[in-house]
Amino acid sequence: MKRSALISCCLLWGYAVCAQSLQQKLSAAFNRLQADSQCRYASVSLTVLDAKTGEQVFAVNPNMGLAPGSTLKTVTSITAFNVLGKDFLYQTQLGYNGAITDGTLNGNIIIKGGGDPTLGSWRWETTRENHILTLMVNALKKAGIKKISGSIIGDDSLFGTQSIPDGWIWQDMGTYYGAGTSGLCWRENSFDIKLHTGNTGTPVTITHTVPAMPYLTIKTELVNGPAQTGDQSYPYLPSLNSNVIYIRGTYAIDQTKKSSSASVPDPAFDAAYRLTDTLKRIGITVSNEPESTTTLTAKGKSIPQFTAQLISISSPGLSSIIYWQNHVSINLYAEQLLKTIALKSGKDVTTANGVKALQDFWKAKGIDSNSLNIFDGSGLSPGNRITTLTMARVLQSAKKESWYTDFYDSLPVYNDMHMKSGSINSTQAYAGYQTYKGRELCFSIIVNNYNGSSRGIKDKLFRVLDELK
């Protein structure tokens, strides 16, 4: 008994010395960061917790609400794992209304979206555009459909009519990373505009798009920028009842990609368009033009309900979706997950209700909703505010779950540490995990309103986080 007690005391003393040493090192590093000229007008916060016990290891300004950028995706991910389960699958239904007579469908083919953000994505073999279209074509052939007297209709009604969350800025909405949500996504709701550059100050010309977008008109006001000024091109979506996209800004003459990625105004229409085009090319005629919820609503019509299902197409599992969401920071995936959380909660499927369901989930676990003052699930809204203590507590809660390894593996590696980064409007943030002398830690660090270069502030944040190694 005495020996056991002695060992326990030694372990506790060792942890205390280790923690004290770490606290001292973190305190010195954090003070250097705060005193740095880049943080002269900045708000800075850091929270470090023991990942197993939740014990606070170090904290400065832990209850300061700050813009988290894309580190908010960690909260959305962990909430989705809890609410939906790591094996959750989205389902997209293909069916028809009307009747098939002698190979002719007198009715419409309907693609009914279930909120799957991966449909048509190039990230998995099973989600690629050609694979999905082949599944749909084979389902039609199996049903004996050789001609369609009607339309292909993309039904995206599941996720409501508001695709852009409140709080997003106009400049982001036409970009690929600002693609809006949809009950029926297609190719991650984006396409590429290929560019031809010239001399500085001259107009940039458009050569083509990938894929071809014949139903859109793209006008360029883009100008060739000086070398090393980067890609500052911004596509602007069509206004109501228009099909014209403008691309504005500058594009550096030394950029090698020669491409600007834009969001698709109506993904459900694009999905219907691609299936219509595919069917026509293989000899299955479609008498009417493709339609979507949006185009039918504009005509005063509603989406017909299908009377027969042809096929149900499953998404990859949630763990796989979250892997890509966090690894390359896909805003669309996070926003689709947030709306899916609203759907699971039984609320009307809106971003605002997704936020409420997320806040309610963590409130039940003792986290004040006021420390999660957010407008979206991706972190793209500059109005989001979260405390580093809340983010660290959410991270710590994941450690005991069966899906923790899936979440941990979804985090990119920066500075030899598994952590999600976030940057928006003079914000730089990191949130993740690190082992210090055998002790597993989780952390959140956020700097708002820094000045100077992003590279400079990243290096200085890394110097603070290096103390956790």
PDB file of N, CA and C in Angstrom, residues 45-59 62-63 71 74-76 78-79 82 359 361-372 386-401 403-404 407 430-433 441-446:
ATOM      1  N   SER A  45      -5.846  34.842 -28.276  1.00  0.00           N
ATOM      2  CA  SER A  45      -6.322  33.908 -27.255  1.00  0.00           C
ATOM      3  C   SER A  45      -5.722  32.529 -27.493  1.00  0.00           C
ATOM      4  N   LEU A  46      -5.422  31.840 -26.399  1.00  0.00           N
ATOM      5  CA  LEU A  46      -4.918  30.465 -26.454  1.00  0.00           C
ATOM      6  C   LEU A  46      -5.476  29.676 -25.277  1.00  0.00           C
ATOM      7  N   THR A  47      -5.992  28.489 -25.568  1.00  0.00           N
ATOM      8  CA  THR A  47      -6.399  27.545 -24.528  1.00  0.00           C
ATOM      9  C   THR A  47      -5.793  26.187 -24.834  1.00  0.00           C
ATOM     10  N   VAL A  48      -5.190  25.580 -23.822  1.00  0.00           N
ATOM     11  CA  VAL A  48      -4.631  24.229 -23.925  1.00  0.00           C
ATOM     12  C   VAL A  48      -5.248  23.389 -22.814  1.00  0.00           C
ATOM     13  N   LEU A  49      -5.830  22.245 -23.184  1.00  0.00           N
ATOM     14  CA  LEU A  49      -6.442  21.333 -22.217  1.00  0.00           C
ATOM     15  C   LEU A  49      -5.785  19.965 -22.287  1.00  0.00           C
ATOM     16  N   ASP A  50      -5.848  19.242 -21.190  1.00  0.00           N
ATOM     17  CA  ASP A  50      -5.481  17.830 -21.196  1.00  0.00           C
ATOM     18  C   ASP A  50      -6.565  17.094 -21.982  1.00  0.00           C
ATOM     19  N   ALA A  51      -6.182  16.406 -23.055  1.00  0.00           N
ATOM     20  CA  ALA A  51      -7.165  15.792 -23.946  1.00  0.00           C
ATOM     21  C   ALA A  51      -7.918  14.639 -23.286  1.00  0.00           C
ATOM     22  N   LYS A  52      -7.337  14.028 -22.265  1.00  0.00           N
ATOM     23  CA  LYS A  52      -8.010  12.913 -21.590  1.00  0.00           C
ATOM     24  C   LYS A  52      -8.928  13.383 -20.473  1.00  0.00           C
ATOM     25  N   THR A  53      -8.459  14.328 -19.665  1.00  0.00           N
ATOM     26  CA  THR A  53      -9.206  14.719 -18.464  1.00  0.00           C
ATOM     27  C   THR A  53      -9.980  16.015 -18.617  1.00  0.00           C
ATOM     28  N   GLY A  54      -9.604  16.861 -19.587  1.00  0.00           N
ATOM     29  CA  GLY A  54     -10.222  18.166 -19.734  1.00  0.00           C
ATOM     30  C   GLY A  54      -9.613  19.223 -18.827  1.00  0.00           C
ATOM     31  N   GLU A  55      -8.602  18.848 -18.030  1.00  0.00           N
ATOM     32  CA  GLU A  55      -7.937  19.801 -17.146  1.00  0.00           C
ATOM     33  C   GLU A  55      -7.310  20.928 -17.952  1.00  0.00           C
ATOM     34  N   GLN A  56      -7.470  22.162 -17.463  1.00  0.00           N
ATOM     35  CA  GLN A  56      -6.871  23.311 -18.139  1.00  0.00           C
ATOM     36  C   GLN A  56      -5.373  23.338 -17.875  1.00  0.00           C
ATOM     37  N   VAL A  57      -4.594  23.279 -18.921  1.00  0.00           N
ATOM     38  CA  VAL A  57      -3.133  23.299 -18.830  1.00  0.00           C
ATOM     39  C   VAL A  57      -2.608  24.720 -18.921  1.00  0.00           C
ATOM     40  N   PHE A  58      -3.210  25.507 -19.835  1.00  0.00           N
ATOM     41  CA  PHE A  58      -2.773  26.895 -20.021  1.00  0.00           C
ATOM     42  C   PHE A  58      -3.897  27.649 -20.726  1.00  0.00           C
ATOM     43  N   ALA A  59      -4.074  28.894 -20.357  1.00  0.00           N
ATOM     44  CA  ALA A  59      -5.100  29.706 -21.019  1.00  0.00           C
ATOM     45  C   ALA A  59      -4.798  31.186 -20.836  1.00  0.00           C
ATOM     46  N   PRO A  62      -9.267  33.010 -22.507  1.00  0.00           N
ATOM     47  CA  PRO A  62     -10.002  31.844 -23.005  1.00  0.00           C
ATOM     48  C   PRO A  62     -11.462  32.119 -23.319  1.00  0.00           C
ATOM     49  N   ASN A  63     -12.043  33.179 -22.738  1.00  0.00           N
ATOM     50  CA  ASN A  63     -13.462  33.483 -22.948  1.00  0.00           C
ATOM     51  C   ASN A  63     -13.680  34.677 -23.879  1.00  0.00           C
ATOM     52  N   THR A  71     -11.244  26.973 -38.582  1.00  0.00           N
ATOM     53  CA  THR A  71     -11.157  26.074 -37.421  1.00  0.00           C
ATOM     54  C   THR A  71     -12.551  25.747 -36.899  1.00  0.00           C
ATOM     55  N   THR A  74     -13.924  22.166 -37.173  1.00  0.00           N
ATOM     56  CA  THR A  74     -13.728  21.113 -36.177  1.00  0.00           C
ATOM     57  C   THR A  74     -14.981  20.941 -35.325  1.00  0.00           C
ATOM     58  N   VAL A  75     -15.623  22.044 -34.974  1.00  0.00           N
ATOM     59  CA  VAL A  75     -16.852  21.976 -34.175  1.00  0.00           C
ATOM     60  C   VAL A  75     -17.975  21.338 -34.990  1.00  0.00           C
ATOM     61  N   THR A  76     -18.107  21.743 -36.252  1.00  0.00           N
ATOM     62  CA  THR A  76     -19.129  21.159 -37.127  1.00  0.00           C
ATOM     63  C   THR A  76     -18.886  19.667 -37.302  1.00  0.00           C
ATOM     64  N   ILE A  78     -17.240  17.481 -35.307  1.00  0.00           N
ATOM     65  CA  ILE A  78     -17.476  16.718 -34.083  1.00  0.00           C
ATOM     66  C   ILE A  78     -18.969  16.636 -33.775  1.00  0.00           C
ATOM     67  N   THR A  79     -19.687  17.712 -34.039  1.00  0.00           N
ATOM     68  CA  THR A  79     -21.145  17.686 -33.856  1.00  0.00           C
ATOM     69  C   THR A  79     -21.783  16.687 -34.811  1.00  0.00           C
ATOM     70  N   ASN A  82     -21.266  13.139 -33.698  1.00  0.00           N
ATOM     71  CA  ASN A  82     -22.155  12.839 -32.577  1.00  0.00           C
ATOM     72  C   ASN A  82     -23.596  12.640 -33.007  1.00  0.00           C
ATOM     73  N   GLN A 359     -25.841  24.479 -31.378  1.00  0.00           N
ATOM     74  CA  GLN A 359     -25.722  25.147 -30.077  1.00  0.00           C
ATOM     75  C   GLN A 359     -26.457  24.366 -28.985  1.00  0.00           C
ATOM     76  N   PHE A 361     -27.033  21.188 -28.885  1.00  0.00           N
ATOM     77  CA  PHE A 361     -26.307  19.959 -28.582  1.00  0.00           C
ATOM     78  C   PHE A 361     -25.214  20.225 -27.551  1.00  0.00           C
ATOM     79  N   TRP A 362     -24.449  21.313 -27.741  1.00  0.00           N
ATOM     80  CA  TRP A 362     -23.345  21.597 -26.823  1.00  0.00           C
ATOM     81  C   TRP A 362     -23.828  22.230 -25.521  1.00  0.00           C
ATOM     82  N   LYS A 363     -24.963  22.920 -25.583  1.00  0.00           N
ATOM     83  CA  LYS A 363     -25.545  23.453 -24.347  1.00  0.00           C
ATOM     84  C   LYS A 363     -25.904  22.319 -23.404  1.00  0.00           C
ATOM     85  N   ALA A 364     -26.407  21.217 -23.961  1.00  0.00           N
ATOM     86  CA  ALA A 364     -26.749  20.052 -23.146  1.00  0.00           C
ATOM     87  C   ALA A 364     -25.519  19.425 -22.513  1.00  0.00           C
ATOM     88  N   LYS A 365     -24.361  19.745 -23.054  1.00  0.00           N
ATOM     89  CA  LYS A 365     -23.100  19.230 -22.507  1.00  0.00           C
ATOM     90  C   LYS A 365     -22.363  20.285 -21.687  1.00  0.00           C
ATOM     91  N   GLY A 366     -23.072  21.373 -21.361  1.00  0.00           N
ATOM     92  CA  GLY A 366     -22.517  22.362 -20.447  1.00  0.00           C
ATOM     93  C   GLY A 366     -21.770  23.509 -21.080  1.00  0.00           C
ATOM     94  N   ILE A 367     -21.864  23.662 -22.394  1.00  0.00           N
ATOM     95  CA  ILE A 367     -21.175  24.761 -23.083  1.00  0.00           C
ATOM     96  C   ILE A 367     -22.168  25.890 -23.356  1.00  0.00           C
ATOM     97  N   ASP A 368     -21.853  27.077 -22.897  1.00  0.00           N
ATOM     98  CA  ASP A 368     -22.713  28.249 -23.058  1.00  0.00           C
ATOM     99  C   ASP A 368     -22.853  28.593 -24.540  1.00  0.00           C
ATOM    100  N   SER A 369     -24.091  28.698 -25.011  1.00  0.00           N
ATOM    101  CA  SER A 369     -24.343  29.030 -26.416  1.00  0.00           C
ATOM    102  C   SER A 369     -23.758  30.384 -26.801  1.00  0.00           C
ATOM    103  N   ASN A 370     -23.630  31.289 -25.820  1.00  0.00           N
ATOM    104  CA  ASN A 370     -23.060  32.607 -26.120  1.00  0.00           C
ATOM    105  C   ASN A 370     -21.585  32.535 -26.477  1.00  0.00           C
ATOM    106  N   SER A 371     -20.938  31.423 -26.140  1.00  0.00           N
ATOM    107  CA  SER A 371     -19.538  31.247 -26.529  1.00  0.00           C
ATOM    108  C   SER A 371     -19.418  30.610 -27.903  1.00  0.00           C
ATOM    109  N   LEU A 372     -20.574  30.310 -28.512  1.00  0.00           N
ATOM    110  CA  LEU A 372     -20.664  29.742 -29.860  1.00  0.00           C
ATOM    111  C   LEU A 372     -21.583  30.629 -30.689  1.00  0.00           C
ATOM    112  N   ILE A 386     -16.278  32.692 -31.553  1.00  0.00           N
ATOM    113  CA  ILE A 386     -16.191  31.530 -30.681  1.00  0.00           C
ATOM    114  C   ILE A 386     -15.005  31.737 -29.756  1.00  0.00           C
ATOM    115  N   THR A 387     -15.052  31.163 -28.581  1.00  0.00           N
ATOM    116  CA  THR A 387     -13.928  31.273 -27.654  1.00  0.00           C
ATOM    117  C   THR A 387     -12.999  30.076 -27.837  1.00  0.00           C
ATOM    118  N   THR A 388     -11.722  30.290 -27.543  1.00  0.00           N
ATOM    119  CA  THR A 388     -10.782  29.169 -27.647  1.00  0.00           C
ATOM    120  C   THR A 388     -11.082  28.111 -26.590  1.00  0.00           C
ATOM    121  N   LEU A 389     -11.630  28.513 -25.453  1.00  0.00           N
ATOM    122  CA  LEU A 389     -11.979  27.530 -24.424  1.00  0.00           C
ATOM    123  C   LEU A 389     -13.074  26.604 -24.923  1.00  0.00           C
ATOM    124  N   THR A 390     -14.093  27.160 -25.551  1.00  0.00           N
ATOM    125  CA  THR A 390     -15.170  26.326 -26.087  1.00  0.00           C
ATOM    126  C   THR A 390     -14.649  25.393 -27.173  1.00  0.00           C
ATOM    127  N   MET A 391     -13.823  25.921 -28.075  1.00  0.00           N
ATOM    128  CA  MET A 391     -13.303  25.067 -29.141  1.00  0.00           C
ATOM    129  C   MET A 391     -12.444  23.946 -28.569  1.00  0.00           C
ATOM    130  N   ALA A 392     -11.620  24.267 -27.579  1.00  0.00           N
ATOM    131  CA  ALA A 392     -10.783  23.239 -26.957  1.00  0.00           C
ATOM    132  C   ALA A 392     -11.628  22.202 -26.220  1.00  0.00           C
ATOM    133  N   ARG A 393     -12.709  22.644 -25.579  1.00  0.00           N
ATOM    134  CA  ARG A 393     -13.594  21.706 -24.884  1.00  0.00           C
ATOM    135  C   ARG A 393     -14.284  20.764 -25.867  1.00  0.00           C
ATOM    136  N   VAL A 394     -14.682  21.288 -27.016  1.00  0.00           N
ATOM    137  CA  VAL A 394     -15.297  20.444 -28.045  1.00  0.00           C
ATOM    138  C   VAL A 394     -14.276  19.422 -28.544  1.00  0.00           C
ATOM    139  N   LEU A 395     -13.048  19.875 -28.797  1.00  0.00           N
ATOM    140  CA  LEU A 395     -11.990  18.958 -29.227  1.00  0.00           C
ATOM    141  C   LEU A 395     -11.742  17.880 -28.170  1.00  0.00           C
ATOM    142  N   GLN A 396     -11.703  18.287 -26.909  1.00  0.00           N
ATOM    143  CA  GLN A 396     -11.432  17.348 -25.828  1.00  0.00           C
ATOM    144  C   GLN A 396     -12.540  16.300 -25.711  1.00  0.00           C
ATOM    145  N   SER A 397     -13.773  16.705 -25.980  1.00  0.00           N
ATOM    146  CA  SER A 397     -14.901  15.775 -25.864  1.00  0.00           C
ATOM    147  C   SER A 397     -14.805  14.634 -26.865  1.00  0.00           C
ATOM    148  N   ALA A 398     -14.115  14.878 -27.990  1.00  0.00           N
ATOM    149  CA  ALA A 398     -14.019  13.857 -29.039  1.00  0.00           C
ATOM    150  C   ALA A 398     -13.072  12.728 -28.665  1.00  0.00           C
ATOM    151  N   LYS A 399     -12.170  13.009 -27.731  1.00  0.00           N
ATOM    152  CA  LYS A 399     -11.083  12.067 -27.441  1.00  0.00           C
ATOM    153  C   LYS A 399     -11.594  10.707 -26.983  1.00  0.00           C
ATOM    154  N   LYS A 400     -12.713  10.657 -26.298  1.00  0.00           N
ATOM    155  CA  LYS A 400     -13.216   9.397 -25.740  1.00  0.00           C
ATOM    156  C   LYS A 400     -14.139   8.650 -26.698  1.00  0.00           C
ATOM    157  N   GLU A 401     -14.437   9.224 -27.849  1.00  0.00           N
ATOM    158  CA  GLU A 401     -15.419   8.633 -28.752  1.00  0.00           C
ATOM    159  C   GLU A 401     -14.789   7.575 -29.665  1.00  0.00           C
ATOM    160  N   TRP A 403     -15.138   7.188 -32.740  1.00  0.00           N
ATOM    161  CA  TRP A 403     -14.768   7.736 -34.046  1.00  0.00           C
ATOM    162  C   TRP A 403     -13.630   8.753 -33.949  1.00  0.00           C
ATOM    163  N   TYR A 404     -13.015   8.864 -32.782  1.00  0.00           N
ATOM    164  CA  TYR A 404     -11.963   9.878 -32.595  1.00  0.00           C
ATOM    165  C   TYR A 404     -10.837   9.744 -33.619  1.00  0.00           C
ATOM    166  N   PHE A 407     -11.714  11.310 -36.858  1.00  0.00           N
ATOM    167  CA  PHE A 407     -11.644  12.767 -36.801  1.00  0.00           C
ATOM    168  C   PHE A 407     -10.195  13.241 -36.766  1.00  0.00           C
ATOM    169  N   TYR A 430      -5.524  28.132 -35.290  1.00  0.00           N
ATOM    170  CA  TYR A 430      -5.230  26.705 -35.369  1.00  0.00           C
ATOM    171  C   TYR A 430      -5.931  26.001 -34.209  1.00  0.00           C
ATOM    172  N   ALA A 431      -6.385  24.784 -34.480  1.00  0.00           N
ATOM    173  CA  ALA A 431      -7.027  23.985 -33.438  1.00  0.00           C
ATOM    174  C   ALA A 431      -6.714  22.525 -33.690  1.00  0.00           C
ATOM    175  N   GLY A 432      -6.248  21.812 -32.652  1.00  0.00           N
ATOM    176  CA  GLY A 432      -5.906  20.416 -32.871  1.00  0.00           C
ATOM    177  C   GLY A 432      -5.354  19.745 -31.636  1.00  0.00           C
ATOM    178  N   TYR A 433      -4.478  18.772 -31.872  1.00  0.00           N
ATOM    179  CA  TYR A 433      -3.964  17.916 -30.803  1.00  0.00           C
ATOM    180  C   TYR A 433      -2.446  17.806 -30.899  1.00  0.00           C
ATOM    181  N   LEU A 441      -2.607  16.474 -25.412  1.00  0.00           N
ATOM    182  CA  LEU A 441      -3.183  17.804 -25.229  1.00  0.00           C
ATOM    183  C   LEU A 441      -4.059  18.165 -26.415  1.00  0.00           C
ATOM    184  N   CYS A 442      -5.021  19.044 -26.195  1.00  0.00           N
ATOM    185  CA  CYS A 442      -5.763  19.659 -27.295  1.00  0.00           C
ATOM    186  C   CYS A 442      -5.713  21.171 -27.094  1.00  0.00           C
ATOM    187  N   PHE A 443      -5.796  21.908 -28.176  1.00  0.00           N
ATOM    188  CA  PHE A 443      -5.563  23.348 -28.075  1.00  0.00           C
ATOM    189  C   PHE A 443      -6.343  24.107 -29.140  1.00  0.00           C
ATOM    190  N   SER A 444      -6.534  25.388 -28.866  1.00  0.00           N
ATOM    191  CA  SER A 444      -7.098  26.334 -29.829  1.00  0.00           C
ATOM    192  C   SER A 444      -6.382  27.657 -29.639  1.00  0.00           C
ATOM    193  N   ILE A 445      -5.851  28.198 -30.718  1.00  0.00           N
ATOM    194  CA  ILE A 445      -5.196  29.504 -30.679  1.00  0.00           C
ATOM    195  C   ILE A 445      -5.754  30.351 -31.812  1.00  0.00           C
ATOM    196  N   ILE A 446      -6.139  31.592 -31.495  1.00  0.00           N
ATOM    197  CA  ILE A 446      -6.742  32.492 -32.491  1.00  0.00           C
ATOM    198  C   ILE A 446      -6.148  33.887 -32.332  1.00  0.00           C
TER     199      ILE A 446
END
